[in-house]
Each structure stands twice: as structure tokens, then as C-alpha cells.
Short mmCIF file of N, CA, C and O in Angstrom, two decimals:
data_model
loop_
_atom_site.label_atom_id
_atom_site.label_comp_id
_atom_site.label_asym_id
_atom_site.label_seq_id
_atom_site.Cartn_x
_atom_site.Cartn_y
_atom_site.Cartn_z
N MET A 1 108.58 109.08 108.52
CA MET A 1 107.36 108.29 108.66
C MET A 1 106.18 109.12 108.19
O MET A 1 106.20 110.35 108.27
N LEU A 2 105.17 108.42 107.68
CA LEU A 2 103.96 109.10 107.27
C LEU A 2 103.05 109.36 108.47
O LEU A 2 102.99 108.53 109.40
N TYR A 3 102.35 110.50 108.40
CA TYR A 3 101.38 110.85 109.44
C TYR A 3 100.11 111.32 108.76
O TYR A 3 100.16 112.04 107.74
N ALA A 4 98.96 110.90 109.29
CA ALA A 4 97.66 111.34 108.81
C ALA A 4 97.18 112.45 109.73
O ALA A 4 97.12 112.27 110.95
N ILE A 5 96.86 113.58 109.13
CA ILE A 5 96.35 114.73 109.87
C ILE A 5 94.87 114.85 109.53
O ILE A 5 94.49 115.13 108.39
N PHE A 6 94.01 114.57 110.53
CA PHE A 6 92.57 114.63 110.38
C PHE A 6 92.08 115.91 111.05
O PHE A 6 92.27 116.08 112.25
N ALA A 7 91.46 116.78 110.29
CA ALA A 7 90.94 118.03 110.85
C ALA A 7 89.43 118.08 110.66
O ALA A 7 88.92 117.69 109.61
N THR A 8 88.74 118.57 111.66
CA THR A 8 87.30 118.76 111.61
C THR A 8 87.00 120.25 111.68
O THR A 8 87.51 120.94 112.56
N ASP A 9 86.18 120.71 110.75
CA ASP A 9 85.84 122.14 110.69
C ASP A 9 84.84 122.55 111.77
O ASP A 9 84.03 121.73 112.23
N VAL A 10 84.87 123.82 112.11
CA VAL A 10 83.81 124.43 112.91
C VAL A 10 82.57 124.54 112.03
O VAL A 10 82.66 124.41 110.80
N ALA A 11 81.43 124.81 112.62
CA ALA A 11 80.21 125.02 111.84
C ALA A 11 80.36 126.26 110.97
O ALA A 11 81.01 127.24 111.36
N ASP A 12 79.78 126.22 109.80
CA ASP A 12 79.78 127.36 108.88
C ASP A 12 81.19 127.88 108.61
O ASP A 12 81.44 129.09 108.61
N SER A 13 82.11 126.98 108.32
CA SER A 13 83.52 127.33 108.12
C SER A 13 83.84 127.87 106.73
O SER A 13 84.93 128.39 106.52
N LEU A 14 82.92 127.75 105.78
CA LEU A 14 83.26 128.03 104.38
C LEU A 14 83.86 129.43 104.16
O LEU A 14 84.89 129.54 103.49
N PRO A 15 83.29 130.52 104.70
CA PRO A 15 83.91 131.83 104.46
C PRO A 15 85.35 131.92 105.00
O PRO A 15 86.24 132.44 104.33
N LYS A 16 85.57 131.38 106.20
CA LYS A 16 86.93 131.38 106.77
C LYS A 16 87.87 130.52 105.94
O LYS A 16 89.02 130.87 105.69
N ARG A 17 87.36 129.38 105.51
CA ARG A 17 88.15 128.44 104.71
C ARG A 17 88.59 129.09 103.40
O ARG A 17 89.75 129.00 102.99
N MET A 18 87.66 129.74 102.72
CA MET A 18 87.98 130.35 101.42
C MET A 18 88.99 131.49 101.58
O MET A 18 89.86 131.67 100.74
N ALA A 19 88.88 132.25 102.66
CA ALA A 19 89.80 133.36 102.89
C ALA A 19 91.23 132.87 103.14
O ALA A 19 92.19 133.48 102.68
N ALA A 20 91.37 131.76 103.84
CA ALA A 20 92.70 131.24 104.20
C ALA A 20 93.23 130.23 103.19
O ALA A 20 94.38 129.80 103.29
N ARG A 21 92.43 129.86 102.20
CA ARG A 21 92.80 128.79 101.26
C ARG A 21 94.10 129.03 100.50
O ARG A 21 94.93 128.11 100.41
N PRO A 22 94.36 130.21 99.96
CA PRO A 22 95.62 130.38 99.22
C PRO A 22 96.86 130.09 100.07
O PRO A 22 97.78 129.39 99.61
N ALA A 23 96.89 130.55 101.29
CA ALA A 23 98.04 130.30 102.17
C ALA A 23 98.11 128.82 102.55
O ALA A 23 99.20 128.24 102.64
N HIS A 24 96.97 128.20 102.77
CA HIS A 24 96.91 126.77 103.10
C HIS A 24 97.47 125.95 101.94
O HIS A 24 98.31 125.05 102.15
N LEU A 25 97.03 126.25 100.72
CA LEU A 25 97.51 125.51 99.54
C LEU A 25 99.00 125.74 99.29
O LEU A 25 99.70 124.81 98.85
N GLU A 26 99.48 126.93 99.57
CA GLU A 26 100.91 127.21 99.40
C GLU A 26 101.77 126.30 100.27
O GLU A 26 102.79 125.78 99.83
N ARG A 27 101.35 126.07 101.51
CA ARG A 27 102.11 125.18 102.40
C ARG A 27 102.08 123.73 101.89
O ARG A 27 103.08 123.03 101.94
N LEU A 28 100.92 123.31 101.39
CA LEU A 28 100.82 121.96 100.84
C LEU A 28 101.68 121.82 99.59
O LEU A 28 102.31 120.77 99.38
N GLN A 29 101.71 122.85 98.77
CA GLN A 29 102.55 122.85 97.57
C GLN A 29 104.02 122.66 97.94
O GLN A 29 104.74 121.91 97.28
N ARG A 30 104.46 123.31 99.00
CA ARG A 30 105.86 123.15 99.45
C ARG A 30 106.14 121.71 99.87
O ARG A 30 107.19 121.15 99.54
N LEU A 31 105.19 121.09 100.59
CA LEU A 31 105.37 119.68 100.97
C LEU A 31 105.46 118.81 99.72
O LEU A 31 106.27 117.89 99.66
N GLN A 32 104.62 119.11 98.73
CA GLN A 32 104.64 118.32 97.49
C GLN A 32 105.97 118.49 96.77
O GLN A 32 106.55 117.51 96.29
N GLU A 33 106.46 119.71 96.68
CA GLU A 33 107.73 119.97 96.01
C GLU A 33 108.89 119.26 96.72
O GLU A 33 109.88 118.88 96.07
N GLN A 34 108.78 119.06 98.01
CA GLN A 34 109.80 118.36 98.78
C GLN A 34 109.64 116.84 98.70
O GLN A 34 110.43 116.10 99.27
N GLY A 35 108.60 116.37 98.00
CA GLY A 35 108.36 114.94 97.86
C GLY A 35 107.83 114.30 99.13
O GLY A 35 107.93 113.09 99.30
N ARG A 36 107.20 115.09 100.00
CA ARG A 36 106.75 114.59 101.30
C ARG A 36 105.24 114.41 101.39
O ARG A 36 104.74 113.82 102.34
N LEU A 37 104.49 114.89 100.39
CA LEU A 37 103.03 114.85 100.45
C LEU A 37 102.50 113.63 99.72
O LEU A 37 102.77 113.44 98.53
N LEU A 38 101.76 112.79 100.42
CA LEU A 38 101.14 111.61 99.81
C LEU A 38 99.77 111.98 99.25
O LEU A 38 99.44 111.64 98.12
N LEU A 39 98.97 112.68 100.03
CA LEU A 39 97.66 113.14 99.58
C LEU A 39 97.15 114.23 100.51
O LEU A 39 97.57 114.33 101.66
N ALA A 40 96.25 115.04 99.99
CA ALA A 40 95.63 116.09 100.79
C ALA A 40 94.34 116.53 100.13
O ALA A 40 94.23 116.54 98.91
N GLY A 41 93.36 116.87 100.93
CA GLY A 41 92.12 117.39 100.40
C GLY A 41 91.06 117.57 101.46
O GLY A 41 91.19 117.06 102.58
N PRO A 42 90.00 118.27 101.09
CA PRO A 42 88.90 118.50 102.02
C PRO A 42 87.90 117.35 101.99
O PRO A 42 87.86 116.57 101.04
N THR A 43 87.11 117.27 103.03
CA THR A 43 86.00 116.32 103.08
C THR A 43 84.70 117.12 102.93
O THR A 43 84.37 117.93 103.80
N PRO A 44 84.00 116.95 101.82
CA PRO A 44 82.76 117.71 101.60
C PRO A 44 81.73 117.40 102.69
O PRO A 44 81.64 116.28 103.19
N ALA A 45 80.94 118.42 103.03
CA ALA A 45 79.91 118.26 104.06
C ALA A 45 78.73 117.44 103.56
O ALA A 45 77.95 116.93 104.36
N ILE A 46 78.60 117.31 102.22
CA ILE A 46 77.55 116.49 101.63
C ILE A 46 78.19 115.55 100.61
O ILE A 46 79.34 115.72 100.24
N ASP A 47 77.43 114.58 100.17
CA ASP A 47 77.93 113.58 99.23
C ASP A 47 77.98 114.16 97.82
O ASP A 47 77.12 113.87 96.98
N SER A 48 78.98 115.03 97.60
CA SER A 48 79.10 115.70 96.30
C SER A 48 80.52 116.19 96.12
O SER A 48 81.12 116.71 97.06
N PRO A 49 81.08 116.06 94.90
CA PRO A 49 82.42 116.60 94.66
C PRO A 49 82.42 118.13 94.60
O PRO A 49 83.48 118.76 94.64
N ALA A 50 81.24 118.74 94.47
CA ALA A 50 81.10 120.20 94.45
C ALA A 50 80.01 120.58 95.44
O ALA A 50 78.85 120.79 95.05
N PRO A 51 80.33 120.67 96.74
CA PRO A 51 79.30 120.86 97.75
C PRO A 51 78.70 122.27 97.83
O PRO A 51 77.76 122.49 98.59
N GLY A 52 79.26 123.21 97.06
CA GLY A 52 78.70 124.56 97.06
C GLY A 52 78.65 125.15 98.46
O GLY A 52 79.59 125.03 99.23
N GLU A 53 77.53 125.77 98.79
CA GLU A 53 77.41 126.45 100.07
C GLU A 53 77.37 125.50 101.26
O GLU A 53 77.53 125.94 102.40
N ALA A 54 77.16 124.20 101.01
CA ALA A 54 77.21 123.23 102.11
C ALA A 54 78.61 123.19 102.71
O ALA A 54 78.79 122.90 103.89
N GLY A 55 79.60 123.46 101.87
CA GLY A 55 80.97 123.55 102.35
C GLY A 55 81.60 122.22 102.67
O GLY A 55 81.29 121.20 102.06
N PHE A 56 82.46 122.25 103.66
CA PHE A 56 83.29 121.11 103.99
C PHE A 56 83.22 120.81 105.49
O PHE A 56 83.03 121.71 106.30
N SER A 57 83.40 119.54 105.82
CA SER A 57 83.36 119.14 107.22
C SER A 57 84.76 119.00 107.81
O SER A 57 84.91 118.86 109.02
N GLY A 58 85.79 119.05 106.96
CA GLY A 58 87.15 118.92 107.46
C GLY A 58 88.13 118.70 106.34
O GLY A 58 87.84 118.97 105.18
N SER A 59 89.31 118.21 106.72
CA SER A 59 90.39 117.98 105.77
C SER A 59 91.20 116.77 106.20
O SER A 59 91.21 116.40 107.38
N LEU A 60 91.90 116.19 105.22
CA LEU A 60 92.82 115.09 105.48
C LEU A 60 94.12 115.39 104.75
O LEU A 60 94.11 115.71 103.56
N VAL A 61 95.22 115.28 105.45
CA VAL A 61 96.56 115.41 104.87
C VAL A 61 97.35 114.19 105.31
O VAL A 61 97.35 113.85 106.50
N VAL A 62 98.00 113.52 104.38
CA VAL A 62 98.92 112.43 104.71
C VAL A 62 100.27 112.83 104.13
O VAL A 62 100.40 113.02 102.91
N ALA A 63 101.26 112.99 105.02
CA ALA A 63 102.57 113.47 104.58
C ALA A 63 103.67 112.88 105.45
O ALA A 63 103.41 112.37 106.55
N ASP A 64 104.87 112.98 104.94
CA ASP A 64 106.06 112.45 105.60
C ASP A 64 106.67 113.54 106.49
O ASP A 64 106.95 114.64 106.03
N PHE A 65 106.86 113.20 107.76
CA PHE A 65 107.52 114.08 108.73
C PHE A 65 108.54 113.25 109.51
O PHE A 65 108.36 112.04 109.68
N PRO A 66 109.59 113.88 110.01
CA PRO A 66 110.60 113.15 110.78
C PRO A 66 110.06 112.55 112.08
O PRO A 66 110.59 111.56 112.57
N SER A 67 109.00 113.17 112.65
CA SER A 67 108.46 112.68 113.92
C SER A 67 107.03 113.17 114.10
O SER A 67 106.59 114.10 113.41
N LEU A 68 106.34 112.57 115.03
CA LEU A 68 104.99 113.01 115.38
C LEU A 68 105.02 114.45 115.86
O LEU A 68 104.14 115.25 115.51
N ALA A 69 106.02 114.80 116.64
CA ALA A 69 106.13 116.17 117.14
C ALA A 69 106.26 117.17 116.00
O ALA A 69 105.65 118.25 116.03
N GLU A 70 107.04 116.83 114.97
CA GLU A 70 107.20 117.75 113.84
C GLU A 70 105.93 117.81 113.00
O GLU A 70 105.59 118.88 112.47
N ALA A 71 105.20 116.71 112.89
CA ALA A 71 103.91 116.74 112.20
C ALA A 71 102.94 117.64 112.96
O ALA A 71 102.20 118.43 112.36
N GLN A 72 102.97 117.56 114.28
CA GLN A 72 102.10 118.41 115.11
C GLN A 72 102.46 119.88 114.96
O GLN A 72 101.58 120.73 114.81
N THR A 73 103.74 120.18 114.95
CA THR A 73 104.19 121.56 114.78
C THR A 73 103.74 122.10 113.43
O THR A 73 103.26 123.24 113.34
N TRP A 74 103.88 121.28 112.39
CA TRP A 74 103.45 121.70 111.06
C TRP A 74 101.94 121.95 111.04
O TRP A 74 101.47 122.96 110.52
N ALA A 75 101.16 121.03 111.60
CA ALA A 75 99.71 121.17 111.62
C ALA A 75 99.27 122.39 112.43
O ALA A 75 98.34 123.10 112.03
N ASP A 76 99.94 122.65 113.53
CA ASP A 76 99.58 123.80 114.37
C ASP A 76 99.78 125.13 113.65
O ASP A 76 99.11 126.11 113.96
N ALA A 77 100.69 125.16 112.67
CA ALA A 77 100.99 126.39 111.94
C ALA A 77 100.13 126.55 110.68
O ALA A 77 100.34 127.50 109.92
N ASP A 78 99.17 125.67 110.46
CA ASP A 78 98.33 125.74 109.27
C ASP A 78 97.50 127.03 109.29
O ASP A 78 96.92 127.37 110.32
N PRO A 79 97.42 127.73 108.16
CA PRO A 79 96.58 128.93 108.10
C PRO A 79 95.11 128.66 108.46
O PRO A 79 94.44 129.57 108.96
N TYR A 80 94.63 127.46 108.22
CA TYR A 80 93.26 127.15 108.61
C TYR A 80 93.10 127.15 110.13
O TYR A 80 92.04 127.50 110.64
N VAL A 81 94.13 126.77 110.85
CA VAL A 81 94.10 126.83 112.31
C VAL A 81 94.03 128.29 112.75
O VAL A 81 93.18 128.68 113.56
N ALA A 82 94.91 129.11 112.20
CA ALA A 82 94.96 130.53 112.56
C ALA A 82 93.65 131.25 112.21
O ALA A 82 93.23 132.15 112.93
N ALA A 83 92.99 130.82 111.13
CA ALA A 83 91.76 131.46 110.68
C ALA A 83 90.52 130.96 111.42
O ALA A 83 89.42 131.45 111.19
N GLY A 84 90.69 129.95 112.27
CA GLY A 84 89.55 129.41 113.00
C GLY A 84 88.68 128.46 112.20
O GLY A 84 87.52 128.24 112.54
N VAL A 85 89.23 127.88 111.15
CA VAL A 85 88.48 126.92 110.32
C VAL A 85 88.30 125.60 111.06
O VAL A 85 87.22 125.01 111.04
N TYR A 86 89.35 125.14 111.70
CA TYR A 86 89.33 123.82 112.33
C TYR A 86 88.88 123.89 113.78
O TYR A 86 89.37 124.69 114.57
N GLN A 87 87.99 122.96 114.12
CA GLN A 87 87.55 122.78 115.50
C GLN A 87 88.51 121.84 116.23
O GLN A 87 88.88 122.08 117.37
N THR A 88 88.91 120.77 115.52
CA THR A 88 89.85 119.81 116.10
C THR A 88 90.83 119.35 115.03
O THR A 88 90.51 119.34 113.84
N VAL A 89 92.02 118.97 115.47
CA VAL A 89 93.04 118.41 114.59
C VAL A 89 93.64 117.22 115.33
O VAL A 89 94.11 117.36 116.46
N GLU A 90 93.62 116.06 114.68
CA GLU A 90 94.19 114.85 115.26
C GLU A 90 95.25 114.32 114.30
O GLU A 90 95.03 114.29 113.09
N ILE A 91 96.37 113.90 114.85
CA ILE A 91 97.47 113.37 114.03
C ILE A 91 97.80 111.96 114.50
O ILE A 91 97.95 111.72 115.70
N ARG A 92 97.90 111.06 113.52
CA ARG A 92 98.23 109.67 113.83
C ARG A 92 99.29 109.17 112.85
O ARG A 92 99.27 109.53 111.67
N PRO A 93 100.19 108.31 113.32
CA PRO A 93 101.12 107.65 112.40
C PRO A 93 100.31 106.86 111.37
O PRO A 93 99.24 106.34 111.67
N PHE A 94 100.85 106.77 110.15
CA PHE A 94 100.14 106.11 109.04
C PHE A 94 101.11 105.22 108.29
O PHE A 94 102.22 105.64 107.94
N LEU A 95 100.70 103.98 108.04
CA LEU A 95 101.49 103.04 107.26
C LEU A 95 100.79 102.79 105.92
O LEU A 95 99.69 102.26 105.89
N LYS A 96 101.41 103.18 104.85
CA LYS A 96 100.84 103.00 103.51
C LYS A 96 101.10 101.56 103.06
O LYS A 96 102.22 101.09 103.03
N VAL A 97 100.01 100.86 102.71
CA VAL A 97 100.10 99.49 102.22
C VAL A 97 99.80 99.46 100.72
O VAL A 97 100.50 98.83 99.95
N PHE A 98 98.75 100.13 100.31
CA PHE A 98 98.35 100.21 98.91
C PHE A 98 98.16 101.64 98.49
O PHE A 98 97.73 102.45 99.31
N PRO A 99 98.36 101.98 97.23
CA PRO A 99 98.92 101.09 96.21
C PRO A 99 100.39 100.83 96.46
O PRO A 99 101.11 101.68 96.98
N GLN A 100 100.81 99.63 96.08
CA GLN A 100 102.21 99.26 96.22
C GLN A 100 103.02 99.92 95.12
O GLN A 100 102.54 100.08 94.02
N GLN A 101 104.26 100.24 95.46
CA GLN A 101 105.16 100.81 94.47
C GLN A 101 105.92 99.69 93.78
O GLN A 101 106.26 98.69 94.40
N ASP A 102 106.20 99.88 92.49
CA ASP A 102 107.00 98.91 91.75
C ASP A 102 108.44 98.96 92.23
O ASP A 102 108.95 100.01 92.59
N GLY A 103 109.08 97.83 92.18
CA GLY A 103 110.51 97.80 92.47
C GLY A 103 110.77 97.30 93.80
O GLY A 103 111.64 97.14 94.43
#
């Protein structure tokens, strides 16, 4: 089943985020290689695709996990959690409706 992982950053998270980013992206790359990642990315703190020093307010990951518990375990092990980037992390089941797949 798909799960949406909504994370909210602590204030002034950009330096912590940048330091932990390579390890964070490596984990997402593994999910993608396994065919389990639907989408992932940060939420800019301002209305801009390049927020610069304004940084980011959080992240969203939508991926396939066998259960909510396994999605939680995966999220808890995120390098951004260990680095203190995230203030909160919420996980909810997600049903993809669009875009529809052919076939």
C-alpha cells in the first residue's frame, strides 16, 4: 500500500538539511530502484522553486510499504530525523487516483 510521509522542518533547518542530504537522497534512490517510490521532494519555505536561504518548510514522500508500521520504521530511520531537520513526521495511508495508468 502507498503511504504519504509528511515532515515539517524545525526553524532554520537549511544547514542541517544540506549536511544530511546525501544520505537522505541515497535512501530515496534505493526506494526508487526497488520500484516503490511514487514521488518525493521538499516543500520550499517561500513560493519559489529555488528558495535560497529561505530554505524549506518540510518534505513529502509517497512510497509503497507493506504496512503502516514498516512505513513508520523507514521514516524513523531517515537521516533528516537523526540530523534534527524534522520537527514532526506524520504518516498516512494514500490511495493514488490520478494520473491513471494505462492498461
